[in-house]
C-alpha positions as a LaTeX table, in Angstrom:
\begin{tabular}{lrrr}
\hline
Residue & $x$ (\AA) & $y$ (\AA) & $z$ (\AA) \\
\hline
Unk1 & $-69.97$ & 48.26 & $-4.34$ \\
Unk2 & $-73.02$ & 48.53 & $-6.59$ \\
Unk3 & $-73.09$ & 49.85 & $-9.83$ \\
Unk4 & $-75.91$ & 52.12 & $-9.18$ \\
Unk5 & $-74.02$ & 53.84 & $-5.78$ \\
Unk6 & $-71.00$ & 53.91 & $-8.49$ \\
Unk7 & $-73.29$ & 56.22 & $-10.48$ \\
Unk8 & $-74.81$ & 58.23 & $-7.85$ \\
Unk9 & $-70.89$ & 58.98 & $-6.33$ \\
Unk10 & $-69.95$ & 60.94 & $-9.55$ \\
Unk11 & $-72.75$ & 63.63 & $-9.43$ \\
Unk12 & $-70.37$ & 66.88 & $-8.63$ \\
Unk13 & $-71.11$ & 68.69 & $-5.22$ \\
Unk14 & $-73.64$ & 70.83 & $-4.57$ \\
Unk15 & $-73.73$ & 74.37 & $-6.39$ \\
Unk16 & $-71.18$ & 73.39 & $-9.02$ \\
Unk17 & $-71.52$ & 74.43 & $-12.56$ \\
Unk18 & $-73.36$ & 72.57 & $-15.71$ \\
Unk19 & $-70.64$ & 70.05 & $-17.67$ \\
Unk20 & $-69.92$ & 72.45 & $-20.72$ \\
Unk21 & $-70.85$ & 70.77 & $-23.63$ \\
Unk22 & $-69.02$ & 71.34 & $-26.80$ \\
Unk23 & $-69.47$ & 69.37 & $-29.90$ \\
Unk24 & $-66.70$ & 69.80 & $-32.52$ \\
Unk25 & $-67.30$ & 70.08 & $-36.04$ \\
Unk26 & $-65.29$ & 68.17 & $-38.80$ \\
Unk27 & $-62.19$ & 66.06 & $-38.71$ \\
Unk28 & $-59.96$ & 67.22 & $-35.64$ \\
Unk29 & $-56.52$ & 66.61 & $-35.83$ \\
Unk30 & $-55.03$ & 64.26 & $-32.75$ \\
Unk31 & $-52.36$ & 66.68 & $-31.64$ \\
Unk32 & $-54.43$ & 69.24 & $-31.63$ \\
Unk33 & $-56.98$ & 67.26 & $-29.55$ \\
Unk34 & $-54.47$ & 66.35 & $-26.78$ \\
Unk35 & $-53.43$ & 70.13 & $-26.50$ \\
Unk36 & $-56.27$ & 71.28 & $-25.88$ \\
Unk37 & $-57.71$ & 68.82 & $-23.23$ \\
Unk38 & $-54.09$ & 69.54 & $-21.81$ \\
Unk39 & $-54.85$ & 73.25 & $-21.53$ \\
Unk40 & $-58.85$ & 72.69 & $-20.64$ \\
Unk41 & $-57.30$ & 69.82 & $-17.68$ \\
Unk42 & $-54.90$ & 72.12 & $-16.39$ \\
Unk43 & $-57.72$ & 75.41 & $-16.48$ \\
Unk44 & $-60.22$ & 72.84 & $-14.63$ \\
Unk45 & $-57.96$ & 72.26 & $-12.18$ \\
Unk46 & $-56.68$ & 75.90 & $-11.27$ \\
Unk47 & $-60.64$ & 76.64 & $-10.78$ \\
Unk48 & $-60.21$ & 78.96 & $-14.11$ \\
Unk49 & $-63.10$ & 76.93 & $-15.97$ \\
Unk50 & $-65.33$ & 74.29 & $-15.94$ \\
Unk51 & $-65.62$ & 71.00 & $-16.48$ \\
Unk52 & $-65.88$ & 69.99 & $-20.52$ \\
Unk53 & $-67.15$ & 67.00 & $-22.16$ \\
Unk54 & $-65.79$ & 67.32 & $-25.92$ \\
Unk55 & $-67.28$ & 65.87 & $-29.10$ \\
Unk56 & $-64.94$ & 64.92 & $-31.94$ \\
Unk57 & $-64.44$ & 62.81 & $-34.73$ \\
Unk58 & $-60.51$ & 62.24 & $-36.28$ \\
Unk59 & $-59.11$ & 61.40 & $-39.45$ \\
Unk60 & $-58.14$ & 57.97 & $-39.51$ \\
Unk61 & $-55.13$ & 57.54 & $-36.94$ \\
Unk62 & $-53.91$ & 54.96 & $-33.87$ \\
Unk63 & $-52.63$ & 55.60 & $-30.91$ \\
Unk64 & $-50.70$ & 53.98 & $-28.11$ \\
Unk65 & $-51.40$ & 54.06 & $-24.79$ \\
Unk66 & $-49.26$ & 53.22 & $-21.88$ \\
Unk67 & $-49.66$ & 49.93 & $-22.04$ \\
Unk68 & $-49.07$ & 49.24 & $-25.83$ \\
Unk69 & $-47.33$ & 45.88 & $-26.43$ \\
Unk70 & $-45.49$ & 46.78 & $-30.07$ \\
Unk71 & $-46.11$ & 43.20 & $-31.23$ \\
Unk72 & $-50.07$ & 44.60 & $-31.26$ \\
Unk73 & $-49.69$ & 47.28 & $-34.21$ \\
Unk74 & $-49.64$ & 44.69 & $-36.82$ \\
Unk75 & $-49.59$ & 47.54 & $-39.77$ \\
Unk76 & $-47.46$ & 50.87 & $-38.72$ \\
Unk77 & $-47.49$ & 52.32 & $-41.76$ \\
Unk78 & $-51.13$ & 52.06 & $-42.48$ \\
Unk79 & $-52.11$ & 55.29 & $-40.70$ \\
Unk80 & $-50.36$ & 57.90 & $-38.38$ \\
Unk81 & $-49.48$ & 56.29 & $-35.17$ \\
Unk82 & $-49.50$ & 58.32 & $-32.38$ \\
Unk83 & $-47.98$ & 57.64 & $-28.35$ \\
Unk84 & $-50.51$ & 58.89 & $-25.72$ \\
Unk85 & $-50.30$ & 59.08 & $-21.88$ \\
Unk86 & $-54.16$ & 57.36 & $-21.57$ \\
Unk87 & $-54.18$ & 53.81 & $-19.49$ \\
Unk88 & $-54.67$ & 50.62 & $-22.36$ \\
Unk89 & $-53.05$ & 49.80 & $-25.62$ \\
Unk90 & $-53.39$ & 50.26 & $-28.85$ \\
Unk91 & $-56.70$ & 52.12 & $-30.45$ \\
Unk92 & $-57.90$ & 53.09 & $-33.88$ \\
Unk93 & $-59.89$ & 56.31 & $-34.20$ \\
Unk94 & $-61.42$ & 57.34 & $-37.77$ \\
Unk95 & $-64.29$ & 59.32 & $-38.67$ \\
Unk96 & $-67.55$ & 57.97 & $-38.04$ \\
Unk97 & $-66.50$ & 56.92 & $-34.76$ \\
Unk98 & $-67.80$ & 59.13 & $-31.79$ \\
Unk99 & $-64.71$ & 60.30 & $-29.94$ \\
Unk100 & $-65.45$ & 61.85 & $-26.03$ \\
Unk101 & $-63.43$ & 63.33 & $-24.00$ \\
Unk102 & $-63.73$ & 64.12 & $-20.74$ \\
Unk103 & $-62.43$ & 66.44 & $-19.01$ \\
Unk104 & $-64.24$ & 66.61 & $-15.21$ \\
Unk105 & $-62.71$ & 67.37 & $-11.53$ \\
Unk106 & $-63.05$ & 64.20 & $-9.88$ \\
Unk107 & $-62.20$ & 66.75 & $-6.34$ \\
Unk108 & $-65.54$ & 67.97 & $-6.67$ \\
Unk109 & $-67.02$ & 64.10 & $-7.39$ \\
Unk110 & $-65.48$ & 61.48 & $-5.66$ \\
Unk111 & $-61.43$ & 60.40 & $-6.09$ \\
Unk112 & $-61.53$ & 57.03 & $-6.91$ \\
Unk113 & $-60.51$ & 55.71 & $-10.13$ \\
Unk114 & $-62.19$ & 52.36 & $-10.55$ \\
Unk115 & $-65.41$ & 54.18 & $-9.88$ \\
Unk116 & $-64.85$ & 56.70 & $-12.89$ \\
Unk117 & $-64.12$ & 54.17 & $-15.11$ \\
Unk118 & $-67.30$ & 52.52 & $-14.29$ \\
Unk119 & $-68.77$ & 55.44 & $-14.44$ \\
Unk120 & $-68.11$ & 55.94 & $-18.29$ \\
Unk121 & $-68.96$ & 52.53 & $-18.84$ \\
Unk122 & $-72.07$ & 53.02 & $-17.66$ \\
Unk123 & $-72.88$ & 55.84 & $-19.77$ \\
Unk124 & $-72.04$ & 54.33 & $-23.16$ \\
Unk125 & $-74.55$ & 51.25 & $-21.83$ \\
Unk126 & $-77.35$ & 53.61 & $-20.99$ \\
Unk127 & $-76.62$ & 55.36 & $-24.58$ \\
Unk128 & $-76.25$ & 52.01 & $-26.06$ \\
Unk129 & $-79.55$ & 50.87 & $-24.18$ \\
Unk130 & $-81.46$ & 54.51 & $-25.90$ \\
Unk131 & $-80.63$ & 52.79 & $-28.83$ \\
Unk132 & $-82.08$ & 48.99 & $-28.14$ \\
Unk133 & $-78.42$ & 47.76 & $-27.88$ \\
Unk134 & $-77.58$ & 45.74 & $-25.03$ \\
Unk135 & $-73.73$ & 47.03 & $-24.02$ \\
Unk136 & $-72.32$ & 44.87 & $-21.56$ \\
Unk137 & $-68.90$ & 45.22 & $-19.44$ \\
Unk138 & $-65.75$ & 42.26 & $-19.05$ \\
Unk139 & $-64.43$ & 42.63 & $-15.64$ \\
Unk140 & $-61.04$ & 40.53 & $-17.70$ \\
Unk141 & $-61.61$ & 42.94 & $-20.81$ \\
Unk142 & $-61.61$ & 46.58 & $-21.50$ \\
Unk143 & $-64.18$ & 48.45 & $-22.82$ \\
Unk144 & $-67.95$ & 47.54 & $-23.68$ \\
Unk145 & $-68.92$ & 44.36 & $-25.28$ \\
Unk146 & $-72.03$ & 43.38 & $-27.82$ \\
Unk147 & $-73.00$ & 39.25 & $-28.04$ \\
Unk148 & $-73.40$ & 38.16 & $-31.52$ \\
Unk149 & $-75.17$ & 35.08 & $-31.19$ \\
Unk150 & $-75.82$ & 34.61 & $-34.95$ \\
Unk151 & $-72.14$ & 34.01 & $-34.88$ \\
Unk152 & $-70.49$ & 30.79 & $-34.31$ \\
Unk153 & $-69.42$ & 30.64 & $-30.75$ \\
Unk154 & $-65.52$ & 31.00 & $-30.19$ \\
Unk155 & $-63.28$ & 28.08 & $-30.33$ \\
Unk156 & $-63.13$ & 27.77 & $-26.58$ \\
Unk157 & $-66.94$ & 27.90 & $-27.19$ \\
Unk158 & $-67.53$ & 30.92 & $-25.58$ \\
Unk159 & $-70.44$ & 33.15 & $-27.32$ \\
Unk160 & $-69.07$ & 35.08 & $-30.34$ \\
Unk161 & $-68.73$ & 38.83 & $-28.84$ \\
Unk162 & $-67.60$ & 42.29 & $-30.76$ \\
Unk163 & $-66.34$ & 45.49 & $-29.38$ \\
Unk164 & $-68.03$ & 48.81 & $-29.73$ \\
Unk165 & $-66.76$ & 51.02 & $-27.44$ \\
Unk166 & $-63.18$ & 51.87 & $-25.57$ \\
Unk167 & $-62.01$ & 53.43 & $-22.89$ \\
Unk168 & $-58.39$ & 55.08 & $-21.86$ \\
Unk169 & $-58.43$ & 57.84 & $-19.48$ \\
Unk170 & $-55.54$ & 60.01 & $-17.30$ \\
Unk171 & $-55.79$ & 61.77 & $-14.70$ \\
Unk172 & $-53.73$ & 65.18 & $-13.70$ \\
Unk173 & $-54.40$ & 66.85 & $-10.17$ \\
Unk174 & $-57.62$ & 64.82 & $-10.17$ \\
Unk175 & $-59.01$ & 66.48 & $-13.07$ \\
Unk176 & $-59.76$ & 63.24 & $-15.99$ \\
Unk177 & $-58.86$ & 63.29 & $-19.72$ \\
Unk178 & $-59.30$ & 61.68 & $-22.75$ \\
Unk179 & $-62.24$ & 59.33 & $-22.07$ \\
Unk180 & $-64.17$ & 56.87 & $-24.63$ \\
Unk181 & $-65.09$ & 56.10 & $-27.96$ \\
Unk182 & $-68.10$ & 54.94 & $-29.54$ \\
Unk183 & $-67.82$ & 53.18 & $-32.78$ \\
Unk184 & $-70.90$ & 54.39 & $-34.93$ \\
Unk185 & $-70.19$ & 54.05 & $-38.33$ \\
Unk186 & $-66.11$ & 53.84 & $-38.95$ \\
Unk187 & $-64.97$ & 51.63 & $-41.53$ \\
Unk188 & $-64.40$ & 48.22 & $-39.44$ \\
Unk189 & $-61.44$ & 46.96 & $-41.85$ \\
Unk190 & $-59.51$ & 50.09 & $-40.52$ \\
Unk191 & $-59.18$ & 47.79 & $-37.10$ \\
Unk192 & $-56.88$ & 45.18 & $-38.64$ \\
Unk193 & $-54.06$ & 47.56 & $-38.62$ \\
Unk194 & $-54.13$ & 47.15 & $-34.62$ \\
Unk195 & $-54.73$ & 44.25 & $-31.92$ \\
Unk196 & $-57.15$ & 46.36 & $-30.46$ \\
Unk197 & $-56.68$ & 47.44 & $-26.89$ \\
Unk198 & $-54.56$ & 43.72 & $-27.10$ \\
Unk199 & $-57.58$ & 42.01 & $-27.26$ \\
Unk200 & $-56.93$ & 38.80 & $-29.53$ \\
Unk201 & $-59.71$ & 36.48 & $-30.54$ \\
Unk202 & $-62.55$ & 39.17 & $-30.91$ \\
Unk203 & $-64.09$ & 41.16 & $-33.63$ \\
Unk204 & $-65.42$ & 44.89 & $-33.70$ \\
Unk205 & $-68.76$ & 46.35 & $-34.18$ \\
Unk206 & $-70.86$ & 49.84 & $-34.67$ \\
Unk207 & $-73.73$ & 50.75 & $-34.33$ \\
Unk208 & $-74.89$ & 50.67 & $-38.55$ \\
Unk209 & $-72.90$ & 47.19 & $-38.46$ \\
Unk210 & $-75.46$ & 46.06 & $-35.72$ \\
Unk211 & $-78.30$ & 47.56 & $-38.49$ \\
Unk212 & $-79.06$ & 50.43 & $-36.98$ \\
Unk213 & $-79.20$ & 53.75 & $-39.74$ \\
Unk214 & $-78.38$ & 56.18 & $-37.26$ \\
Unk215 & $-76.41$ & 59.62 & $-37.93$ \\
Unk216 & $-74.15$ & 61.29 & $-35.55$ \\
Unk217 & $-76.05$ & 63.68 & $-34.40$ \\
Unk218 & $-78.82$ & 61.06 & $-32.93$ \\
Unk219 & $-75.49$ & 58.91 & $-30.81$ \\
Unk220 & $-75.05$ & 62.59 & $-29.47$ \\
Unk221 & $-78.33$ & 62.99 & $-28.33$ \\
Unk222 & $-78.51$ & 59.91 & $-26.48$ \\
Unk223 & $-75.10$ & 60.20 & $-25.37$ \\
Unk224 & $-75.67$ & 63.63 & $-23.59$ \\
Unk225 & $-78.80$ & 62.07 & $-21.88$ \\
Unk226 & $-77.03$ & 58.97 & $-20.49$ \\
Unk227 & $-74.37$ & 61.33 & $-19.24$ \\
Unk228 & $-76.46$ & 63.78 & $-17.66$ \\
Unk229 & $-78.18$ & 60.27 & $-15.75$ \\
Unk230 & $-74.41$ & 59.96 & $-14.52$ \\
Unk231 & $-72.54$ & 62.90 & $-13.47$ \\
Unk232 & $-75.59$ & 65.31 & $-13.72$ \\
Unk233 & $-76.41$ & 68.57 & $-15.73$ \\
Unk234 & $-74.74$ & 69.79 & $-18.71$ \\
Unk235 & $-74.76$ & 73.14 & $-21.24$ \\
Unk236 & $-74.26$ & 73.75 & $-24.54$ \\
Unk237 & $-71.06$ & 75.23 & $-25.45$ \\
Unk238 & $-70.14$ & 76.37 & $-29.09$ \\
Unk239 & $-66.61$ & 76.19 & $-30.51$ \\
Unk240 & $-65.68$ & 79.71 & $-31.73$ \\
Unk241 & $-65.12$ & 78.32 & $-35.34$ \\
Unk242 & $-68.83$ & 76.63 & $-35.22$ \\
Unk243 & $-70.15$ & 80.16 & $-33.88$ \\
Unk244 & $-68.41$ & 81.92 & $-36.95$ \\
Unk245 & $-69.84$ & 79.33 & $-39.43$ \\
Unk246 & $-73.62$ & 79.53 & $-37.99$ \\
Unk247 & $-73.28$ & 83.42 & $-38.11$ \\
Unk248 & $-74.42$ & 84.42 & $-41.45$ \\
Unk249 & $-77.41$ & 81.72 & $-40.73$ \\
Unk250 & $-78.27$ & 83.27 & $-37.41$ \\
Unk251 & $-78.10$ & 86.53 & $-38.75$ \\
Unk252 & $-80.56$ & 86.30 & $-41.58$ \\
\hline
\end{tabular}
């Protein structure tokens, strides 16, 4: 199959609902973050709300998915280490690294696993692509890829490559969670702690690292856009702590 008819499958039926939209402000704790995508799965999938895509950033943490050789988390007591029902291994998340999670009813899109995961890959290249990055997938390799060629090439002489975005997802009652994570501006030392996603032989990126001075709130933009191109409309959605703290503004 195609990766465009990949793309076109996830588009939700007809007469379905925008993709709330909610980006989270400050440092989000990662407990806190897998409640609530619990609660938000489960609503999705009783037909008691819809779908979310949810911004965040954490403070500096790893976590283990189901998959997570021990051997890989060279440091445990560098950060908080937390176990996680997502697919893949072990993954650092810090802030200035664009967290999304995704939380969409794949009953409504099409039921196929392989295709969702494509899916998301394909956003974070046509955000990536926004940007004049060129992200590129590794059918033997999770997650999306950047060539360095300034680099030296590996010692197998393969072309030096870094990693700038992951992806773990889970499905309950066909409704996805967690999602992907786009490294923007983290502090790339905070990696060694980990074998990322038990990947050996590689190096990580972001997007300032590749010399691009972009904020946050520009990767969102473009982020939202390559999304929409993939599983269709979205609409804003404020957290009720953001609503309280824009208040006073609004009001005057």
């Amino acid at each position: 199959m195609q990766r465009a008819d990949l793309r076109q499958s996830m588009l939700a039926t007809a007469g379905s609902p925008p993709v709330r939209w909610l980006i989270e402000p400050g440092l989000t704790g990662y407990p806190e973050a897998v409640a609530r995508m619990e609660r938000e799965a489960a609503l999705i999938a009783e037909g008691k709300a819809d779908e979310l895509v949810w911004l965040v950033e954490h403070p500096p943490l790893y976590t283990a998915g189901t998959s997570a050789d021990a051997a890989d988390l060279v440091e445990p007591d560098r950060f908080p280490v937390f176990a996680t029902g997502r697919g893949g291994e072990y993954t650092y998340h810090g802030p200035g690294q664009r967290v999304v999670y995704v939380m969409l009813d794949l009953k409504r899109r099409r039921q196929d696993v392989r295709a969702f995961v494509a899916a998301l890959e394909d956003v974070v290249i046509g955000a990536l692509a926004e940007m004049n990055v060129r992200g590129e997938r590794r059918e033997e390799r999770v997650g999306v890829w950047v060539a360095r060629p300034e680099r030296p090439p590996l010692a197998e002489g393969a072309p030096a490559e870094d990693k700038i975005a992951a992806i773990g997802i889970r499905l309950r009652r066909w409704v996805s969670f967690h999602g992907f994570s786009l490294n923007v501006d983290p502090d790339l030392a905070h990696f060694g702690g980990i074998v990322p996603c038990g990947i050996r032989g590689y190096g990580v990126t972001s997007l300032v690292d590749l010399g691009l001075p972009v904020t946050m709130g520009d990767v969102d933009l473009t982020i939202r856009t390559a999304f929409e191109a993939v599983f269709g409309e979205t609409r804003t959605e404020r957290s009720p702590e953001h609503a309280e703290a824009l208040a006073p503004a609004d009001a005057g």
